[in-house]
XYZ file of C-alpha atoms in Angstrom:
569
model
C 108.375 132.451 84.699
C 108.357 133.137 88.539
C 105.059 131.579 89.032
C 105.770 128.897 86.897
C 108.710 127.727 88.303
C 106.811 128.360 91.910
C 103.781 126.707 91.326
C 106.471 123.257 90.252
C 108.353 123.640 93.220
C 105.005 124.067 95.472
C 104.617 120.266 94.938
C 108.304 118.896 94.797
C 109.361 116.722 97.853
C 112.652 115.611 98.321
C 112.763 112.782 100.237
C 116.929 111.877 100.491
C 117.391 108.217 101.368
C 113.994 106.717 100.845
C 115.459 104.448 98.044
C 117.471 103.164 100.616
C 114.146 101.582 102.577
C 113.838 98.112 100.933
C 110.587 97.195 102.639
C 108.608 100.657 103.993
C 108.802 103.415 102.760
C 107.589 104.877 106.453
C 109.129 103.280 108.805
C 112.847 102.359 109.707
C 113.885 98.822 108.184
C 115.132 96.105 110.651
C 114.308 98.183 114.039
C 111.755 98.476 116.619
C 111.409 100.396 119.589
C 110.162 97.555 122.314
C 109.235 98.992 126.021
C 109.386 96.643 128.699
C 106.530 97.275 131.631
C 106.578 99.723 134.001
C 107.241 96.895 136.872
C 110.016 94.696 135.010
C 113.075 95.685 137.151
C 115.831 97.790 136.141
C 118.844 95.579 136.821
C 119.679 94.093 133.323
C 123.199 95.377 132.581
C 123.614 98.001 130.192
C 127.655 98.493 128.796
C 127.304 102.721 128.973
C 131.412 102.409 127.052
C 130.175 100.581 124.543
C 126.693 102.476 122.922
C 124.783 101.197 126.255
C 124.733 98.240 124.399
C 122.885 94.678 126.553
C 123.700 91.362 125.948
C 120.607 89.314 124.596
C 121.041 87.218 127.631
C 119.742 89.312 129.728
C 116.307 88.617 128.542
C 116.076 84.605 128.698
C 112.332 85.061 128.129
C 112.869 86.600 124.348
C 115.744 84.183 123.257
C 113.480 82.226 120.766
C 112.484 85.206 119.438
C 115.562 86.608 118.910
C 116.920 83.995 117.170
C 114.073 83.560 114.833
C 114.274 86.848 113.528
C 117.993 87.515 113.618
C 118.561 90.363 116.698
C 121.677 91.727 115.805
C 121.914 94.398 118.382
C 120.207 95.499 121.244
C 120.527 98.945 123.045
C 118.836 101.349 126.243
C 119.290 104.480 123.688
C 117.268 106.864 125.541
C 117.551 107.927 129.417
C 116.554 111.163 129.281
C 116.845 112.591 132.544
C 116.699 108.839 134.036
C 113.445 108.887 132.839
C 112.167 105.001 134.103
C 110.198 104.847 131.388
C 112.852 105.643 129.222
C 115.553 103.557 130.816
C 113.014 100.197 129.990
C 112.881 101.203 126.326
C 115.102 99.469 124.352
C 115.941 99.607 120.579
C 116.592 95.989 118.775
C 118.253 95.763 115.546
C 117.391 92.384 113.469
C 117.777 91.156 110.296
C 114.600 89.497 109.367
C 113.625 92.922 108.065
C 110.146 92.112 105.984
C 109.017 90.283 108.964
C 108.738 93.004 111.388
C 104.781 93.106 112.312
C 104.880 89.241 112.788
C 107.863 90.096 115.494
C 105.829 92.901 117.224
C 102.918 90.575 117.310
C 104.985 87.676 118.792
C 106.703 90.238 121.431
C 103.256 91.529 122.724
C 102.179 87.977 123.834
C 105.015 87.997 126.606
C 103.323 89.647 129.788
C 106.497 91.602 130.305
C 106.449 94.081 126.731
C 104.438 96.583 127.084
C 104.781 97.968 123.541
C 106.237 97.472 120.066
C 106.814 99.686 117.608
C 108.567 100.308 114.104
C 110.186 103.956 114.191
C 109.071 106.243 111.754
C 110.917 108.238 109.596
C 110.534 111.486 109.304
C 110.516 114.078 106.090
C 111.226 117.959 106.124
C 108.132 120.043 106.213
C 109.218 122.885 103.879
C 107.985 122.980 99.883
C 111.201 123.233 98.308
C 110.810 125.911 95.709
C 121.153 142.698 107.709
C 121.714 143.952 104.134
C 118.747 141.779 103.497
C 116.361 143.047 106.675
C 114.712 144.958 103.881
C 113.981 145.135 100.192
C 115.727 143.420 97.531
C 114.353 144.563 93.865
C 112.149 146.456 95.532
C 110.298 143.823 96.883
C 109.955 143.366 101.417
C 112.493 140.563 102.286
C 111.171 140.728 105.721
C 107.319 141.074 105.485
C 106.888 137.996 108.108
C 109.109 139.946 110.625
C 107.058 142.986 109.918
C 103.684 141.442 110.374
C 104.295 139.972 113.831
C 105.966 143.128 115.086
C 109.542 142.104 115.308
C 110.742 145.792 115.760
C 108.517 146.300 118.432
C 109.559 142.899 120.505
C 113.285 144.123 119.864
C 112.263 147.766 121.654
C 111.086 145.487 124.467
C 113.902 142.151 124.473
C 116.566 140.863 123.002
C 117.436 137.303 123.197
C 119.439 136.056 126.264
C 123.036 134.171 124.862
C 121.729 132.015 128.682
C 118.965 130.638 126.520
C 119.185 127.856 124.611
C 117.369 127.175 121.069
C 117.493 123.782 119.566
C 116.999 123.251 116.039
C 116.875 119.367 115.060
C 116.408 118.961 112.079
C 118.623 117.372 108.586
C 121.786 119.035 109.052
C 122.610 122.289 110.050
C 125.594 124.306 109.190
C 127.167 126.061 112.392
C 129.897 127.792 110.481
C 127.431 130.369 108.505
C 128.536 134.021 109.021
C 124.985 134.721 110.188
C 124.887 131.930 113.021
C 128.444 131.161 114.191
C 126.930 128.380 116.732
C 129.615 127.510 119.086
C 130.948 123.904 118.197
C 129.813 122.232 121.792
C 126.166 123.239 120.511
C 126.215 121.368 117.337
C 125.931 117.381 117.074
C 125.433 114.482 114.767
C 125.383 111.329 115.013
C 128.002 108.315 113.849
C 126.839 104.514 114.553
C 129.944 103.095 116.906
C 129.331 99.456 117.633
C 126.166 99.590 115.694
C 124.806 102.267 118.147
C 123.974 105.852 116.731
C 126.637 107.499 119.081
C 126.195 111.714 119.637
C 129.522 113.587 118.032
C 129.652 117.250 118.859
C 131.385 119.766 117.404
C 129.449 119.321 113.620
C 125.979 119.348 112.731
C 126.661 119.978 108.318
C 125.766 118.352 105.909
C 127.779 115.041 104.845
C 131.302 116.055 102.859
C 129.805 114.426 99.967
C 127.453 117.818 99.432
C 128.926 119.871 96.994
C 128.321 123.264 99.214
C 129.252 125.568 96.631
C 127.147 123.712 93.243
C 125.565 125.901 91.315
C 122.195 124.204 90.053
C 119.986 125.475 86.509
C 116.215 125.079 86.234
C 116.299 121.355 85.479
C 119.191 120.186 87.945
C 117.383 121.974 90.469
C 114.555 119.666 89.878
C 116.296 116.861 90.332
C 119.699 117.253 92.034
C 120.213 120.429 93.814
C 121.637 118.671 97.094
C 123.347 121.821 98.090
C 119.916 123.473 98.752
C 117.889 120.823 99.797
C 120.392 120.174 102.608
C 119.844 123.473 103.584
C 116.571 123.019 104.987
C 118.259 122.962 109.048
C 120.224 126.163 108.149
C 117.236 127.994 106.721
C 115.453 127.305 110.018
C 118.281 127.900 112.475
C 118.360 131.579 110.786
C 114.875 132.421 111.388
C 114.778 131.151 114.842
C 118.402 133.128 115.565
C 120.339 134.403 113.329
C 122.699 137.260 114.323
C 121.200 140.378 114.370
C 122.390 144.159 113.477
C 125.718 142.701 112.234
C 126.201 144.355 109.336
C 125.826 141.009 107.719
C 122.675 138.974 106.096
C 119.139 138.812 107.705
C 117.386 139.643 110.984
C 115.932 136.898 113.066
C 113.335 137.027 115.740
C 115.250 135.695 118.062
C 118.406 137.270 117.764
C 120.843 136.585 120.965
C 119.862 133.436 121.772
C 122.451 130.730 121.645
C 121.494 128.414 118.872
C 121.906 124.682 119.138
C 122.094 122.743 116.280
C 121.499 119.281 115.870
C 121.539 116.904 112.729
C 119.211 113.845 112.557
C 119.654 112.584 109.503
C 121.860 109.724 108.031
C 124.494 110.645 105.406
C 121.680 109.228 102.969
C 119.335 111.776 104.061
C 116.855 109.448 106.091
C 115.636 111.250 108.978
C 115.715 108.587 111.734
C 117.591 109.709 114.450
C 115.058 112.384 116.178
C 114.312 111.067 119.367
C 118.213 110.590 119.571
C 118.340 114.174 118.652
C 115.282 115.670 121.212
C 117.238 113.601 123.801
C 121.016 115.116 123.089
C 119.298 118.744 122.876
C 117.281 118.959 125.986
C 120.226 117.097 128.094
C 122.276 119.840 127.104
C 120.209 122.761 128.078
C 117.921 123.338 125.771
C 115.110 125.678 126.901
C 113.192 125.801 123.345
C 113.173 122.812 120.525
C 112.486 123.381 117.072
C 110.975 120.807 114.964
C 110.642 121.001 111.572
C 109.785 117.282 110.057
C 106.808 114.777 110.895
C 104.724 112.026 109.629
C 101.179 111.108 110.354
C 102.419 107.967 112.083
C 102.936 108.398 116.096
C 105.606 106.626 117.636
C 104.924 105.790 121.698
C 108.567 106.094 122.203
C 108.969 109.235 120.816
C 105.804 110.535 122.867
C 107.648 109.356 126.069
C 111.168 111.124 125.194
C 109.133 114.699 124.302
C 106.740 114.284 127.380
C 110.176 113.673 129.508
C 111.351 117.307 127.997
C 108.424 118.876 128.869
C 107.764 117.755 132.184
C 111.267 119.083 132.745
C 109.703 122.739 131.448
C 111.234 122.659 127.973
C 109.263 124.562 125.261
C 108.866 122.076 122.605
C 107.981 123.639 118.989
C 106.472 121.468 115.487
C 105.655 122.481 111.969
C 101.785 121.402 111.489
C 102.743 119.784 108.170
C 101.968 120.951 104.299
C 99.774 118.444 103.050
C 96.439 120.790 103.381
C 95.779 119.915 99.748
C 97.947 117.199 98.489
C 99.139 114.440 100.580
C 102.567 113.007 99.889
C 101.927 109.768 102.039
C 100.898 106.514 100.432
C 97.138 105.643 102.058
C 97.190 108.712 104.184
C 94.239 111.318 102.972
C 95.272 115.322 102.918
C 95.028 117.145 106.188
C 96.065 114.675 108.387
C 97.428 115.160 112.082
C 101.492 115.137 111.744
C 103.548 114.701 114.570
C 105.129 115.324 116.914
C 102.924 118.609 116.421
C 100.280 116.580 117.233
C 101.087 115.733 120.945
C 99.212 118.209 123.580
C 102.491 119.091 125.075
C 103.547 120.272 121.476
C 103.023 123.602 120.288
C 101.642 123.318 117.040
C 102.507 125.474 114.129
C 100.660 126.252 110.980
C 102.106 128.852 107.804
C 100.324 131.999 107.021
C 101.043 133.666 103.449
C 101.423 138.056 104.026
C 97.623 138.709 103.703
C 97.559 136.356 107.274
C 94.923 133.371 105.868
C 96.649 130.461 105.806
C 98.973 129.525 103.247
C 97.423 126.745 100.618
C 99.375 124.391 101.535
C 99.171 124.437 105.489
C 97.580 122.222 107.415
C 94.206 123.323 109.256
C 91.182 122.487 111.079
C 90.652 121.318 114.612
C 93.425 119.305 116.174
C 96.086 120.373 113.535
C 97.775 123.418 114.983
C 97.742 125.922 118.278
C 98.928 128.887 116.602
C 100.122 129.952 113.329
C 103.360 132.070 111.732
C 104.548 133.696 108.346
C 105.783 130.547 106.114
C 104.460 130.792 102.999
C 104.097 133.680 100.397
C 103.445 137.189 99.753
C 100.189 137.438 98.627
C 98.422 140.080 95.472
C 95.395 139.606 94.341
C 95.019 136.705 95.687
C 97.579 134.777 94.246
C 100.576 133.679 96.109
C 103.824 135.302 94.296
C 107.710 135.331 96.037
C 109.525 136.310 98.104
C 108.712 133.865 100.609
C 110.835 133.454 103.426
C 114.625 134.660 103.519
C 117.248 133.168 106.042
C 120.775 131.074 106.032
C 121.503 128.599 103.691
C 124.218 125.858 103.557
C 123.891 126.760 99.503
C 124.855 129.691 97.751
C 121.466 130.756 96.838
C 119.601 128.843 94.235
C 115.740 129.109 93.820
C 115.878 132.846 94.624
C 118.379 133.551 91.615
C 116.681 130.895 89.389
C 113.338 133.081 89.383
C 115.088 135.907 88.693
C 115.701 137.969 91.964
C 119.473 139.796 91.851
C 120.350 137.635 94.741
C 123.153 135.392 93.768
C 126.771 134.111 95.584
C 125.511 134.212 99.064
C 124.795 131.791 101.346
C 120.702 133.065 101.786
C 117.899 131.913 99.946
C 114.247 131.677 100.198
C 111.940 128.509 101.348
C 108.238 127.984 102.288
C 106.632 125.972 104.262
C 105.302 125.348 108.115
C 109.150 124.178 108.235
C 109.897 127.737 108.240
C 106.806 129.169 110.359
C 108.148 126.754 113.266
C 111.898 128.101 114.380
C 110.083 131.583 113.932
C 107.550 130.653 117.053
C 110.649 128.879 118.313
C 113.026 132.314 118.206
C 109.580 134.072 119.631
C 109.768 131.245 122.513
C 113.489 131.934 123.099
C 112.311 135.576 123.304
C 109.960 134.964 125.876
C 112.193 132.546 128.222
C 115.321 136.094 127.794
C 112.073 137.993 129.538
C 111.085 135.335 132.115
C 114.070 132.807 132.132
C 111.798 129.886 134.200
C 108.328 130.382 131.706
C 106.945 126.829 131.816
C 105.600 125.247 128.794
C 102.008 126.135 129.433
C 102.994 129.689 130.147
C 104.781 130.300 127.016
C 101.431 128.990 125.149
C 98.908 130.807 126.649
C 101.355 134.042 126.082
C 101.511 133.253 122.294
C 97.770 132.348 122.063
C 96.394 135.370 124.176
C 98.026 137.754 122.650
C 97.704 136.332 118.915
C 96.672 138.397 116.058
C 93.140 137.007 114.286
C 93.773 135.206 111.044
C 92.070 137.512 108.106
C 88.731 136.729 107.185
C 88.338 134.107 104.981
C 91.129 131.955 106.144
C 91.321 128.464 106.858
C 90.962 127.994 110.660
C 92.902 126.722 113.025
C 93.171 126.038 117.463
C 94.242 128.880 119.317
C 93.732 132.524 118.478
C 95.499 133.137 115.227
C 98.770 134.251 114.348
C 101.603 135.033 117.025
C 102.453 138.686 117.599
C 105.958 138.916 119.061
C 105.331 142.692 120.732
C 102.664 141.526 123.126
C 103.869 137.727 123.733
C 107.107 139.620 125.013
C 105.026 142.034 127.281
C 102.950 138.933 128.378
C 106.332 137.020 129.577
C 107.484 140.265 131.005
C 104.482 140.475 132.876
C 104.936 137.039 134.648
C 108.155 137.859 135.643
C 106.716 140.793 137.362
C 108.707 143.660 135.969
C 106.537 146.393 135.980
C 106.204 146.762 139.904
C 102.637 148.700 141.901
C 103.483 152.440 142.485
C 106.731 151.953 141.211
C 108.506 155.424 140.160
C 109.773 154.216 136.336
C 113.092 155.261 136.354
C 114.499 155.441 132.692
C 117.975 156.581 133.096
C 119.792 159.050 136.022
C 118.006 161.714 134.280
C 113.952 160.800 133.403
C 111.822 159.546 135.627
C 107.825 158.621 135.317
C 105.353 158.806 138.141
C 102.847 157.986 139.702
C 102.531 154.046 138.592
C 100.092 152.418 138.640
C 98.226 156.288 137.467
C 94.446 157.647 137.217
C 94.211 160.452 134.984
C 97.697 161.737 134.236
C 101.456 160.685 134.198
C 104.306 163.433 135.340
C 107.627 162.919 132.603
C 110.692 164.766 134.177
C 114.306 164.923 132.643
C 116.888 166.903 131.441
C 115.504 170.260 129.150
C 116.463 168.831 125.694
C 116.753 164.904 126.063
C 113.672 163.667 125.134
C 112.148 164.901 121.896
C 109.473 162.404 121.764
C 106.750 160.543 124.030
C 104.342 158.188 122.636
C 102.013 155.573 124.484
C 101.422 152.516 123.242
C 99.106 149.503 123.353
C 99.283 146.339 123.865
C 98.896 145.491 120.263
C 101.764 148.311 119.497
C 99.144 150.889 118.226
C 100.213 154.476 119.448
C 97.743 155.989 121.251
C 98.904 159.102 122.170
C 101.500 161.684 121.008
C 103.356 164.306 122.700
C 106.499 166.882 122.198
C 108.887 167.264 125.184
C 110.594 170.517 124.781
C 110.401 171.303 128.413
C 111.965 169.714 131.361
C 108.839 168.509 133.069
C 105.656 167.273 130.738
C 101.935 166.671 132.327
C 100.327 163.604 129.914
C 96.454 163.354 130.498
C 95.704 159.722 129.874
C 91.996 159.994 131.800
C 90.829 158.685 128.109
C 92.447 155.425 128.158
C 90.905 152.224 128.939
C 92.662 150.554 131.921
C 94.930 148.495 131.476
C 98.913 147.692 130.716
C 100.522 150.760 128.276
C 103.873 151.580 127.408
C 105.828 154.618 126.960
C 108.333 155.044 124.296
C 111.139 157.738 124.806
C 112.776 158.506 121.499
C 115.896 160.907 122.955
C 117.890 163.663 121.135
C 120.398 161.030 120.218
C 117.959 158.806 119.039
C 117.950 156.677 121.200
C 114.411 154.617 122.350
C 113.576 153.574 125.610
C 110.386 151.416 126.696
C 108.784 151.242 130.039
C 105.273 150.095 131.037
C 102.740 151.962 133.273
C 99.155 150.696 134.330
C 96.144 152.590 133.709
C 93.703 152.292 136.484
């Protein structure tokens, strides 16, 4: 029944708010994005009280046009950073909705426009379908932690609370036991004037979501709105939910402080993301998280994420999961989605537990940079659950439906590249806690260097293969220079390491009795040595080692573990 209900759910989209579109069923009705040229000056007056709103009469050149297709409203919504390119990009709002190409093609013959464009609308990239940071009916609730060496990351960093991880995506519930986001990190948006206006303090769902519904096998079909609102929640978990609280799951990221913004409509349309980038990355955001896309590019939207970036935010995408089946009208399987598609985006494809790439990921050249658990666990070649545990704005649904004792709680399971992206997005948030100014780039090349090769077999992808949070960590640390030439490692008052850099052997001195344990490890996390410390002063012979970066993990008599790096030369 599991795999029946699975293999269903592997090709159910819901789409919220599409019925709404009267004319496109990709692109927003009765708005374009129009960017004057680079020259045109800046000095048409923009009312910043009331939604930056402009008169039309500040454009005489356009005023035929504007009344010939009904302009309604006209706005300088983004300014990222006083971006210039930004500030000349206005949004117009008209009414003569089914004749929007005929108005782009009439507003590129003026000399002044450099581009027109309809916004896109975007669609969640998921397949709908503590206590919990291990097995539930016996089967691992946290495989895709294990296989990119969470534990080992944690030895090395937690996540900084100075660090700031954005999730935009539908709706995201702040309030969950396992997030607690402070209410000046979440947002949504409310049109004031006719201008989508940021309102912190919420990111949920609309109050029309019954939060607490409890759905069967056919409402879930069809109307489970509880769950597929969830889809934001779900990925703010796995990017950073509270960790070793007693309460719910792990998250790679742990002790970051979350952001969470909402850029949907109370319909569900997902229209308001360059809004969203733009609130996010104005109000610190180091790492974004972006779960949705569309094969359609939007120039606009290019600008506002290349703004972000060249201000040395991290910006994160799911590659999309229409591998096999594509869910856009026209649009053949496999295409590019974006924004993962933009080379300042780090682009990220699902892996199932045997690491190929799950069946529905996208792949191939141009489609992703790296690649993270999203999908399923994997015997015998078939893809069977769990798939991927975090927060839910639901109490859980599609867990309990195929037949896992899971039930009441706000945690469920999803699948998707949706859920592969905030996990590369809590690993990024990682990174920036080790080295707190990592550029883009930097961040990257850490995750692609040190990546783990997809398993034989698999579907390929750019980059290396799939991220390994133990050595990305070590590769931040390393560019913030912490392990220092002929340093003495000092562990605590009472254990010290030296010489380092070191030759042929390392001297260990504490305390008789507080370290029971030394092991050396590699950079991959493989121990490579072994030793008993029931003396005060050990000799470790490491003339066999390659050279090269190591670590040394203390595990004391009160179990506590300590990790320090020491080059082999």
């Amino acid at each position: 029944m599991r795999k029946f209900i699975l293999l269903s759910l592997l090709f159910l989209i819901s789409i919220c708010g599409i019925e709404a579109q009267n004319v496109s069923p990709h692109y927003v009705d009765g708005m374009l994005y129009v960017k004057l040229t680079d020259n045109y000056p800046l000095t048409f007056k923009v009312d910043v009280d009331n939604g930056r709103t402009i008169n039309e009469s500040e454009f005489p050149f356009l005023q035929e046009l504007f009344a010939k297709y009904g302009v309604t409203l006209i706005a300088q919504e983004f300014y990222l950073f006083d971006d210039e390119k930004l500030l000349r990009t206005l949004t117009i709002w008209f009414s003569e909705v089914e004749k929007a190409d005929e108005f782009i093609a009439e507003l590129l013959l003026h000399k002044e426009i450099e581009y027109a464009e309809k916004p896109t609308i975007k669609k969640r990239l998921f397949n709908p379908d503590d206590p919990y940071y291990g097995q539930i009916d016996n089967l691992n609730m946290k495989w895709h932690l294990d296989m990119i060496k969470a534990s080992y990351a944690w030895d090395l960093q937690w996540g900084s609370p100075t660090i700031k991880v954005a999730i935009v995506d539908d709706a995201i519930w702040g309030g969950h036991e396992d997030l607690q986001i402070s209410s000046n990190n979440l947002c949504h948006f409310k049109k004031v004037g006719g201008v989508p206006t940021a309102t912190t303090g919420s990111a949920s769902p609309p109050s029309s979501v019954n939060q607490n519904m409890t759905c069967n096998e056919s409402t879930f079909y069809t109307n489970c709105a509880a769950y597929d609102w969830s889809h934001g929640t779900h990925c703010a978990g796995l990017a950073g939910a509270i960790t070793n609280n007693g309460k719910g799951v792990a998250s790679i990221g742990s002790g970051v402080s979350l952001m969470g913004v909402r850029m949907s409509t109370d319909d569900g349309s997902m229209i308001y993301y360059n809004n969203a980038v733009q609130w996010a990355a104005q109000n610190g955001a180091k790492v974004i998280s972006m779960s949705y896309g569309s094969p359609l590019q939007d120039q606009t939207e290019r600008q506002v994420l290349q703004t972000a970036y060249n201000r040395g935010i991290i910006l994160v995408a799911a590659a999309g999961n229409e591998g096999e089946e594509s869910d856009y009208e026209g649009y053949e399987p496999n295409y590019i989605s974006y924004p993962a598609g933009y080379p300042f985006v780090i682009s990220v494809a699902s892996v199932n537990s045997n690491k190929k790439l799950s069946s529905f990921s996208q792949y191939g050249p141009g489609r992703a940079d790296i690649a993270a658990p999203g999908g399923f666990t994997v015997i015998n070649n078939q893809e069977y659950l769990p798939n991927i545990l975090s927060t839910t704005y639901c109490k859980t649904q599609f867990l309990r439906l195929t037949g896992f004792s899971l039930s009441n709680v706000y945690y469920d399971g999803m699948q998707g590249t949706s859920m592969a992206c905030p996990i590369v997005a809590g690993l990024c948030g990682l990174l920036a806690s080790a080295y707190p100014t990592i550029t883009p780039a930097q961040a990257k090349e850490c995750l692609q260097s040190t990546a783990q090769p997809l398993a034989s077999g698999s579907r390929p992808i750019d980059g290396n293969g799939i991220i390994n949070a133990y050595s990305a960590v070590l590769c931040a640390q390393e560019l913030a220079g912490n392990v220092g030439i002929c340093d003495k490692l000092t562990l605590t008052n009472q254990i010290s390491v030296y010489p380092n850099p070191a030759q042929d052997i390392l001297y260990v001195v504490s305390e008789e009795g507080e370290v029971k344990k030394i092991e050396i490890l590699d950079v991959a996390g493989r121990c490579v040595a072994t030793e008993l410390m029931p003396k005060s002063e050990t000799i470790l012979s490491i003339s066999n080692l390659t050279n090269g970066l190591y670590l040394l993990k203390f595990t004391c008599s009160n179990n506590e573990i300590i990790i320090k790096k020491f080059i082999k030369q």
